[in-house]
Tab-separated table of C-alpha atoms in Angstrom:
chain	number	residue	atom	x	y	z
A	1	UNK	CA	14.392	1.733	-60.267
A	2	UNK	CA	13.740	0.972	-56.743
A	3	UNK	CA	14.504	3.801	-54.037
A	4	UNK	CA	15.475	3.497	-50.192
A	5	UNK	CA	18.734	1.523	-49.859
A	6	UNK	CA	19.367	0.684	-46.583
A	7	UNK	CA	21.825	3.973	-46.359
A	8	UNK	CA	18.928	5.651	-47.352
A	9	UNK	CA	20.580	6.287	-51.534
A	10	UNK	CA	19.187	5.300	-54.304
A	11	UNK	CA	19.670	1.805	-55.745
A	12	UNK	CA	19.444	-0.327	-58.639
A	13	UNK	CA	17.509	-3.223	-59.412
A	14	UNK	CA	15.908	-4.955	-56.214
A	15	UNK	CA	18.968	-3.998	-54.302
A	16	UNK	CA	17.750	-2.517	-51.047
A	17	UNK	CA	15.628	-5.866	-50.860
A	18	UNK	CA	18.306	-7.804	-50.324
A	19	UNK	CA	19.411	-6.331	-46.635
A	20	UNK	CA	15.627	-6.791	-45.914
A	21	UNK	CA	15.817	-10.260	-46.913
A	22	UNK	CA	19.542	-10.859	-45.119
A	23	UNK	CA	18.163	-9.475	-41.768
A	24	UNK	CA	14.858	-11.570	-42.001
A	25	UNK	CA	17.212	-14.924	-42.256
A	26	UNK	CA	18.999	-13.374	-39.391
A	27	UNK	CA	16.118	-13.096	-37.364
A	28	UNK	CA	15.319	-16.818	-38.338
A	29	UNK	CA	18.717	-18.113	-37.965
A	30	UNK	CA	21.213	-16.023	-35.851
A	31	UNK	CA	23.321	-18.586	-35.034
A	32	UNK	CA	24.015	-19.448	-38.982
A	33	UNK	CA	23.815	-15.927	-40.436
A	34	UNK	CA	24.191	-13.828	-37.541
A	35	UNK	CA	27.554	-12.584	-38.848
A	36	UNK	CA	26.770	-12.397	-42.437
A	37	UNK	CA	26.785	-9.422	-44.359
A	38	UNK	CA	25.001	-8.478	-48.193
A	39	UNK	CA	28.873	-8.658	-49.234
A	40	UNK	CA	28.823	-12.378	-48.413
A	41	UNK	CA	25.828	-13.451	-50.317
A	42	UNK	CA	26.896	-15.635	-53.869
A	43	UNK	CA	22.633	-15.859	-54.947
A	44	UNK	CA	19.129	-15.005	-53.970
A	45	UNK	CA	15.852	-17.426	-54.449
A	46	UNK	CA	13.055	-15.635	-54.521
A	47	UNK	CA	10.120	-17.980	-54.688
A	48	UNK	CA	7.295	-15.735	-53.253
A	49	UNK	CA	4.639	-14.668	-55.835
A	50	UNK	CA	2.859	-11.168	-56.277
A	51	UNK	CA	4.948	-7.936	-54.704
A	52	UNK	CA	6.911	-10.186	-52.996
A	53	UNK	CA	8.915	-11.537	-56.204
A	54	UNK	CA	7.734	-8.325	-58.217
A	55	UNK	CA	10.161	-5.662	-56.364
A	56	UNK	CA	12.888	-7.787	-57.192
A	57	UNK	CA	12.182	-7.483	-61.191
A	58	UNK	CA	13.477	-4.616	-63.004
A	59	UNK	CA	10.438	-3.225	-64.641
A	60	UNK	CA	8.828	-4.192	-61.070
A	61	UNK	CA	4.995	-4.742	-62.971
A	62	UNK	CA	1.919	-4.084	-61.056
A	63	UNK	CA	-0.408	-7.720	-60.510
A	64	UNK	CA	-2.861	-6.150	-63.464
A	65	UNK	CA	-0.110	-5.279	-65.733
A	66	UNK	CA	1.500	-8.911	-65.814
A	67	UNK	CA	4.992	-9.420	-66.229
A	68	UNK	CA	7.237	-10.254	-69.183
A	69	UNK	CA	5.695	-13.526	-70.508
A	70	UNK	CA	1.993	-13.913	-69.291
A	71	UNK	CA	0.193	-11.094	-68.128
A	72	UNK	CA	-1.529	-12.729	-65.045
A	73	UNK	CA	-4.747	-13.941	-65.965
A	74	UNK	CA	-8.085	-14.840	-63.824
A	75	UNK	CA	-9.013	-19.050	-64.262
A	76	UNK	CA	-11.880	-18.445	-62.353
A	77	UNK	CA	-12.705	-17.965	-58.424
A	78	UNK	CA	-11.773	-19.544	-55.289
A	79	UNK	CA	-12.559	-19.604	-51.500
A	80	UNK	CA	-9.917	-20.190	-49.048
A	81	UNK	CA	-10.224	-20.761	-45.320
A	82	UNK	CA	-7.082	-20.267	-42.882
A	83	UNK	CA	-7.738	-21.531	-39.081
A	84	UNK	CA	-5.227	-23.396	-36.792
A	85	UNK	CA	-5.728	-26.910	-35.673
A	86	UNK	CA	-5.937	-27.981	-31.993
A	87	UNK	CA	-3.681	-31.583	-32.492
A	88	UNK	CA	-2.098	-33.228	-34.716
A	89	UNK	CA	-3.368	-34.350	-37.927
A	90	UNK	CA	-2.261	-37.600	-39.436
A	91	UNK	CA	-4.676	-37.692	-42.535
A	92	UNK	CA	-6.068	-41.231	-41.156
A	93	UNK	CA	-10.008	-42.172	-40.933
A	94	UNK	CA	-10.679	-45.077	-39.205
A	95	UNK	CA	-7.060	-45.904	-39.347
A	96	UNK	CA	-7.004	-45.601	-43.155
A	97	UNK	CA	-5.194	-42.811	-45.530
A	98	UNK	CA	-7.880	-39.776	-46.471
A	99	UNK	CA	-8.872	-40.382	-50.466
A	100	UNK	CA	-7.183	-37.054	-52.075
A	101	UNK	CA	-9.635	-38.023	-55.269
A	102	UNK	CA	-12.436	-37.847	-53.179
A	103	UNK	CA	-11.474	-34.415	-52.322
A	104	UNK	CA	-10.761	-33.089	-55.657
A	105	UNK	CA	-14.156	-34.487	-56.679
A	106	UNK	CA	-16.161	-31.999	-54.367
A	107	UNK	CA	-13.915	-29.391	-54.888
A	108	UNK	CA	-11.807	-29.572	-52.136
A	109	UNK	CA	-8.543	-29.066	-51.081
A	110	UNK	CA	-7.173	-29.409	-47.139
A	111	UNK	CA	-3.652	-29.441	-45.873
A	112	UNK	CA	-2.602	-29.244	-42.319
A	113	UNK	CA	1.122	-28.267	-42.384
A	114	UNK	CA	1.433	-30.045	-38.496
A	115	UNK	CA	4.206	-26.860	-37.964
A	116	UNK	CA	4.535	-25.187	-34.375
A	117	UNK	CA	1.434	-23.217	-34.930
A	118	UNK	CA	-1.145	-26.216	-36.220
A	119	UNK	CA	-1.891	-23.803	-39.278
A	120	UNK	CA	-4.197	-25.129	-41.472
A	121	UNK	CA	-5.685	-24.348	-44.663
A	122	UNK	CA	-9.026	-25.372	-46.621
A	123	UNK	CA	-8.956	-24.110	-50.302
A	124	UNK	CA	-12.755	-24.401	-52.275
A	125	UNK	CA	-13.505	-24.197	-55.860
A	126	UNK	CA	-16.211	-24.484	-58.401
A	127	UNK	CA	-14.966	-28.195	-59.975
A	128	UNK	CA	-11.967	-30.179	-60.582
A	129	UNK	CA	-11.003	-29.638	-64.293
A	130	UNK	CA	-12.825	-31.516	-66.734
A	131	UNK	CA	-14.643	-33.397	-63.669
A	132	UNK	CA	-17.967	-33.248	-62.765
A	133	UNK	CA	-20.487	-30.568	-60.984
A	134	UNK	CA	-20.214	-30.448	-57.566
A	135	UNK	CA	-23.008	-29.009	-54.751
A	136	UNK	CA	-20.577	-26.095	-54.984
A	137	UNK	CA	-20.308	-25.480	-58.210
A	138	UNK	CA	-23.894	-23.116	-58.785
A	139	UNK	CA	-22.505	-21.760	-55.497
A	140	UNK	CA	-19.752	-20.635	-57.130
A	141	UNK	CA	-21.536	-19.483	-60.169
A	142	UNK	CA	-23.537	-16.881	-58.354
A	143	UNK	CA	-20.975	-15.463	-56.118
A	144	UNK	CA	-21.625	-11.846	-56.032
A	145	UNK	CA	-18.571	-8.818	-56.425
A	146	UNK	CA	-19.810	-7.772	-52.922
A	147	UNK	CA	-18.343	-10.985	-51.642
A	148	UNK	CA	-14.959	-10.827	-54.129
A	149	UNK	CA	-14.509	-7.571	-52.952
A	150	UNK	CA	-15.037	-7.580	-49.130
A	151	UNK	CA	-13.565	-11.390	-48.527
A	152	UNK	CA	-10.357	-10.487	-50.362
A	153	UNK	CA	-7.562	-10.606	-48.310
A	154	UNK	CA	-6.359	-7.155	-46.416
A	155	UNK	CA	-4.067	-6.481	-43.837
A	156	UNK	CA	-6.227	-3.027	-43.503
A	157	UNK	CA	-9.480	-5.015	-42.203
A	158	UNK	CA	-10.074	-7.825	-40.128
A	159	UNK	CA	-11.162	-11.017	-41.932
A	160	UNK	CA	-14.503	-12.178	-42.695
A	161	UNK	CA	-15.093	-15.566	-40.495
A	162	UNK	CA	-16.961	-18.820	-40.900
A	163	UNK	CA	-19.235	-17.302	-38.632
A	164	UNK	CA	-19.967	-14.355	-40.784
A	165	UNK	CA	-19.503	-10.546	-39.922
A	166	UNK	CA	-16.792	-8.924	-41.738
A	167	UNK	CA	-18.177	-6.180	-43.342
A	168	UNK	CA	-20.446	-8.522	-45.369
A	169	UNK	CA	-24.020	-6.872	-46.009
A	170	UNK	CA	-27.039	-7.408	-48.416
A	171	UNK	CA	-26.423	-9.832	-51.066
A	172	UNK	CA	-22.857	-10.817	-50.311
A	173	UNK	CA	-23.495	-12.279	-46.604
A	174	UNK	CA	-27.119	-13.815	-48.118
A	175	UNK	CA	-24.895	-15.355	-51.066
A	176	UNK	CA	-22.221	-16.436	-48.028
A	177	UNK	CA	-24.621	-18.344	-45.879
A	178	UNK	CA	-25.673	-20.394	-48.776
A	179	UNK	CA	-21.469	-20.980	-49.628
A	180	UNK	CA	-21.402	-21.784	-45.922
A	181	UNK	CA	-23.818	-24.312	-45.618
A	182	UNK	CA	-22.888	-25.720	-48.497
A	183	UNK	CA	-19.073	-26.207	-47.832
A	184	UNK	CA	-20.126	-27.680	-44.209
A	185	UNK	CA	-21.740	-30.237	-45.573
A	186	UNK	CA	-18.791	-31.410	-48.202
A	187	UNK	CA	-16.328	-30.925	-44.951
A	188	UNK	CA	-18.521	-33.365	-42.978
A	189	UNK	CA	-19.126	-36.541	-45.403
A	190	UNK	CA	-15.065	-36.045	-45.909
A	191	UNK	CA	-14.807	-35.727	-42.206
A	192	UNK	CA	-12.434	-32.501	-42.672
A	193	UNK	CA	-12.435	-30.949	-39.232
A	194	UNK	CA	-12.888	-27.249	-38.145
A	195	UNK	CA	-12.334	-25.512	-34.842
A	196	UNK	CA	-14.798	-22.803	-33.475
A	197	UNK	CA	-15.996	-21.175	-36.704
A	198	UNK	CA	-15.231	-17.087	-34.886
A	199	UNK	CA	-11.535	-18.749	-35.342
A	200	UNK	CA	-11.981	-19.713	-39.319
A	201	UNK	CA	-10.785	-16.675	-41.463
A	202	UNK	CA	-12.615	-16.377	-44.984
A	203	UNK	CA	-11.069	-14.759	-48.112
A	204	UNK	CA	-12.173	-15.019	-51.644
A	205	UNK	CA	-8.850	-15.933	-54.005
A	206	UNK	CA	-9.297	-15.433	-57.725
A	207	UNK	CA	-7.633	-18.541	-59.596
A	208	UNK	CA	-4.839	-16.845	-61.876
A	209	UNK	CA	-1.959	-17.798	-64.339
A	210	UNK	CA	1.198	-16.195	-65.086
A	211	UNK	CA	4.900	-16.217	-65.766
A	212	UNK	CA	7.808	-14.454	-66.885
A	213	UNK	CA	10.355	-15.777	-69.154
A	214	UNK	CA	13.146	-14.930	-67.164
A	215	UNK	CA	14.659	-16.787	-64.268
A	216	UNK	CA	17.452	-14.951	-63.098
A	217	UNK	CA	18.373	-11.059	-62.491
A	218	UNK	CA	21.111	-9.231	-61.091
A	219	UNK	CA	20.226	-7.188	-57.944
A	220	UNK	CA	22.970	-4.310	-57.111
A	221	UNK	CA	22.727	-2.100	-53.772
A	222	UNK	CA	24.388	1.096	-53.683
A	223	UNK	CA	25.338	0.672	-50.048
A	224	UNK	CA	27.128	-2.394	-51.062
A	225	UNK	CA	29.348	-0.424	-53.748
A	226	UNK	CA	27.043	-1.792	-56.535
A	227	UNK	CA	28.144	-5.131	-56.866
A	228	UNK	CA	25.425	-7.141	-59.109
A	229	UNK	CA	23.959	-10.566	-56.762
A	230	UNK	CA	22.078	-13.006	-58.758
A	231	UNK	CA	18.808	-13.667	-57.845
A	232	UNK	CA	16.986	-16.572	-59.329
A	233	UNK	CA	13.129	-16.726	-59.528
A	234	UNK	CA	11.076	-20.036	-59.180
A	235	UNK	CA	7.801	-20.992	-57.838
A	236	UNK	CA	5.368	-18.357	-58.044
A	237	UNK	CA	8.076	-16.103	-58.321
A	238	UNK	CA	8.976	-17.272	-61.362
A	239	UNK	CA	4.932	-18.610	-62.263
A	240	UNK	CA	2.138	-19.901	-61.676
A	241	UNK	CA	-0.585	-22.135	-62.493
A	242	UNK	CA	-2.797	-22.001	-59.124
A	243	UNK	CA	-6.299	-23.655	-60.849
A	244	UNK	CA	-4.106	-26.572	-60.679
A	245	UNK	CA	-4.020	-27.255	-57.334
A	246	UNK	CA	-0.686	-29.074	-55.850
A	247	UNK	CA	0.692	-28.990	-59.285
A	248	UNK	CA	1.933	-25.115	-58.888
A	249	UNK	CA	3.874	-25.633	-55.396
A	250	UNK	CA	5.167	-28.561	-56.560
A	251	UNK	CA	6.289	-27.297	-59.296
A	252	UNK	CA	8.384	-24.443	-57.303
A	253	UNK	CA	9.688	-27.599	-54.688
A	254	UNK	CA	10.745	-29.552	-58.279
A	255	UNK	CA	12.695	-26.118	-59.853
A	256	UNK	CA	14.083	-25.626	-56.324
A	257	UNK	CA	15.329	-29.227	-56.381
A	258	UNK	CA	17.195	-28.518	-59.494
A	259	UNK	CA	18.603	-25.169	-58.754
A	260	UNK	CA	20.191	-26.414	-55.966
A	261	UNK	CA	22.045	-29.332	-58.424
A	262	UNK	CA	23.023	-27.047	-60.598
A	263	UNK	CA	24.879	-24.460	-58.272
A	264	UNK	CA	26.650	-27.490	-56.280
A	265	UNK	CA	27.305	-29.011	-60.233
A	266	UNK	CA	27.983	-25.518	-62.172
A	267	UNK	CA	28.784	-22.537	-59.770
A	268	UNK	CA	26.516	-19.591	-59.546
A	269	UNK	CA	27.877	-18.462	-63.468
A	270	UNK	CA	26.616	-21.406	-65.645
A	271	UNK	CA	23.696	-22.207	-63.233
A	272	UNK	CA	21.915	-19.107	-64.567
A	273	UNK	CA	22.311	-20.393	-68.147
A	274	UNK	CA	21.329	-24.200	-66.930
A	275	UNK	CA	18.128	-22.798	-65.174
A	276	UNK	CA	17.275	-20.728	-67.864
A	277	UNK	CA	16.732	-23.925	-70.161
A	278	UNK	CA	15.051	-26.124	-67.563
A	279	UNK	CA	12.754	-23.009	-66.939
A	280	UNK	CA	12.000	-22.926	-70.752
A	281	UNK	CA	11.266	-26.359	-71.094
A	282	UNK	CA	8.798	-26.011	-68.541
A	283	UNK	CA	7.048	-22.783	-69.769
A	284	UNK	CA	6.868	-24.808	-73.147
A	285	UNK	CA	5.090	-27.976	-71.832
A	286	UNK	CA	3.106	-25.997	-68.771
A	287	UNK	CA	1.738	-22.536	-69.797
A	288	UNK	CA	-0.590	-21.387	-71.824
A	289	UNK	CA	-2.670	-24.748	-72.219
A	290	UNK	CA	-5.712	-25.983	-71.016
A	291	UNK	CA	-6.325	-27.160	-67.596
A	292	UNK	CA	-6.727	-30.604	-69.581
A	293	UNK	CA	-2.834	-30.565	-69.324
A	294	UNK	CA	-3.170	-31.814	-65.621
A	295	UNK	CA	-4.190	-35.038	-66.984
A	296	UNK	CA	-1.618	-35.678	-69.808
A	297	UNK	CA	0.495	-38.644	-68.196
A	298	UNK	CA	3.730	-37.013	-68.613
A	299	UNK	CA	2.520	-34.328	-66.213
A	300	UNK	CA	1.027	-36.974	-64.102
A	301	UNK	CA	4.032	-39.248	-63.566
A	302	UNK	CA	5.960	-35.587	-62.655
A	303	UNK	CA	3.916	-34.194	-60.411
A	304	UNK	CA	2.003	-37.400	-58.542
A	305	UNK	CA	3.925	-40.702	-59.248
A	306	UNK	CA	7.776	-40.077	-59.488
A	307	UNK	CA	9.796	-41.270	-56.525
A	308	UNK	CA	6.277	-42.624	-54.624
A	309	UNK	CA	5.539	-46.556	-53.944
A	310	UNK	CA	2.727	-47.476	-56.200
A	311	UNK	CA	0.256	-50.234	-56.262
A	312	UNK	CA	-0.495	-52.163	-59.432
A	313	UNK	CA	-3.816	-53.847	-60.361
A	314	UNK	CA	-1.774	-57.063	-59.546
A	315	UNK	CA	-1.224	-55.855	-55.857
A	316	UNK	CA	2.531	-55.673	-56.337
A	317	UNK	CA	4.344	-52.427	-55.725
A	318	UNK	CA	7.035	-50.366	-58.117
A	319	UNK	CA	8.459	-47.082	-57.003
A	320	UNK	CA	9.490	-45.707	-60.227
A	321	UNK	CA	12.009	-42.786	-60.771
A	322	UNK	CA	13.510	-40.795	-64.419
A	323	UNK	CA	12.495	-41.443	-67.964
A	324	UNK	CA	13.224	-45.437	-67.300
A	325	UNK	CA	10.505	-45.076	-64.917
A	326	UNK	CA	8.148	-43.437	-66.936
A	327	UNK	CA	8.040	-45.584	-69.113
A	328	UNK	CA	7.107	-48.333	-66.535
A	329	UNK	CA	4.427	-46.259	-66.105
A	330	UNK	CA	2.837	-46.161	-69.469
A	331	UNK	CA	3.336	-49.781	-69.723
A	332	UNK	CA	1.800	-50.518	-66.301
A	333	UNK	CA	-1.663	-48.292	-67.464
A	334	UNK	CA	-3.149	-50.420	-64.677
A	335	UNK	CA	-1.400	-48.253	-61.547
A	336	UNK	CA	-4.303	-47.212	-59.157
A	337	UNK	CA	-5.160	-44.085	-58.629
């Protein structure tokens, strides 16, 4: 049960969250929504993950306690870095794509979302799965709970930096100049750039999996006379895998995909059942596996070759697409990577 309506009752399930959520698409869309009231709204998609997703669930689990499927569960540690460009990045060196392998292989992951505010993010890790060691990986291994617990992220306390400071002391900021030095020098040979290091925020990010078995729930406000909304759960909302890394947002960007086919195809009524089985299938063939499963070519072909123009070893190109298209794959082993 979930208390503080916005008439200041009690409600139901995840009610009250829905006028929070109306008025912040209001404030991001006035012109749209600026009229809209919770008696309008046919669905919800809640896609965040942790409390964000969890206040909308009925039994509303704490992060320890796990939800109903997977408790969550650590996959090992991760450093993240958060900073904002200062132009544009086009992901070309010397006027040629940036090799995402090549990244992987040093465990690293960059993205520069190119948005209004040039946010950026640089996400470090011990070793691709099944890969090899990387200079980061004994790094990694000797990463000390003073870090874990000062680096993690906090609204409460200003960030550590790539400069240092922080609140980091004794063997956590000895352990974090060796990280640092280390991560500079993968950055550099893959010619990742970084503004002024005081502008770099730090946080230590434990790798994690979960899930619930659920993707849909019925949120009822008493201001709005108790009338039950759906709201349907996908990306980390629903779960997540986030030791494989692109494979867990895309997978939230694939269910979103087909959500939205099924409530222009089926209504909001026999969407829930629809997305139910599509969520199952994807529990079944996704969770609770090995992070060897990021390498099976069925997983593969969904996540990095479906829809894209691919090379083959002859030079021609194929953009493949469906189970006609996977197949093209198998039979083309050949395709570049």
């Amino acid at each position: 049960q979930v208390q503080g309506c916005a008439d200041g009752s009690p409600s139901n399930i995840g009610g009250c969250h829905l006028q929070e959520a109306l008025a912040a698409a209001q404030g991001e869309h006035p012109e749209g929504l600026g009229s809209t009231s919770v008696a309008d709204l046919a669905a919800v998609m809640c896609t965040g993950g942790g409390s964000t997703a969890f206040k909308y669930r009925a039994d509303l689990p704490e992060v320890e306690a796990g939800p109903e499927g997977r408790p969550y569960t650590p996959q090992g540690d991760g450093v993240y870095l958060t900073f904002r460009h200062e132009g544009h990045e086009d992901y070309l060196r010397g006027g040629k794509p940036m090799n995402g392998a090549a990244l992987d292989k040093r465990g690293v992951s960059y993205v520069a979302s190119n948005n209004v505010h040039r946010n950026a993010q640089i996400y470090s890790f011990p070793r691709s799965p099944l890969g090899p060691e990387t200079p980061l990986t004994p790094v990694f291994a000797s990463m000390p709970d003073g870090f874990k617990k000062t680096a993690g992220f906090s609204t409460a306390r200003e960030p550590v930096t790539l400069a240092g400071g922080g609140g980091l002391e004794g063997e956590a900021a000895e352990w974090f100049l060796a990280y640092r030095a280390t991560l500079l020098a993968e950055l550099k040979a893959l010619e990742v750039p970084l503004p002024d290091h005081s502008s770099v925020a730090v946080y230590y990010a434990q790798r994690s999996e979960w899930y619930w078995t659920s993707t849909t729930q019925d949120a009822e406000c008493a201001s709005d006379g108790g009338r039950p909304v759906p709201v349907f759960f996908l990306g980390d909302a629903a779960g997540c895998t986030d030791y494989w890394r692109g494979q867990s947002g895309g997978r939230g960007l694939l269910a979103g995909s087909a959500l939205a086919g099924m409530l222009a195809q089926l209504g909001v009524a026999d969407a829930k059942a629809a997305f139910q089985d599509y969520w199952d299938d994807v529990v079944a063939s996704e969770f609770n596996q090995g992070s060897e499963i990021m390498y099976r070519p069925s997983n593969q072909y969904k996540y990095r070759v479906e829809g894209r123009k691919l090379e083959l070893t002859d030079g021609s190109e194929v953009e493949l697409h469906g189970e006609i298209g996977f197949q093209e794959y198998l039979r083309h082993g050949g395709l570049k990577q």
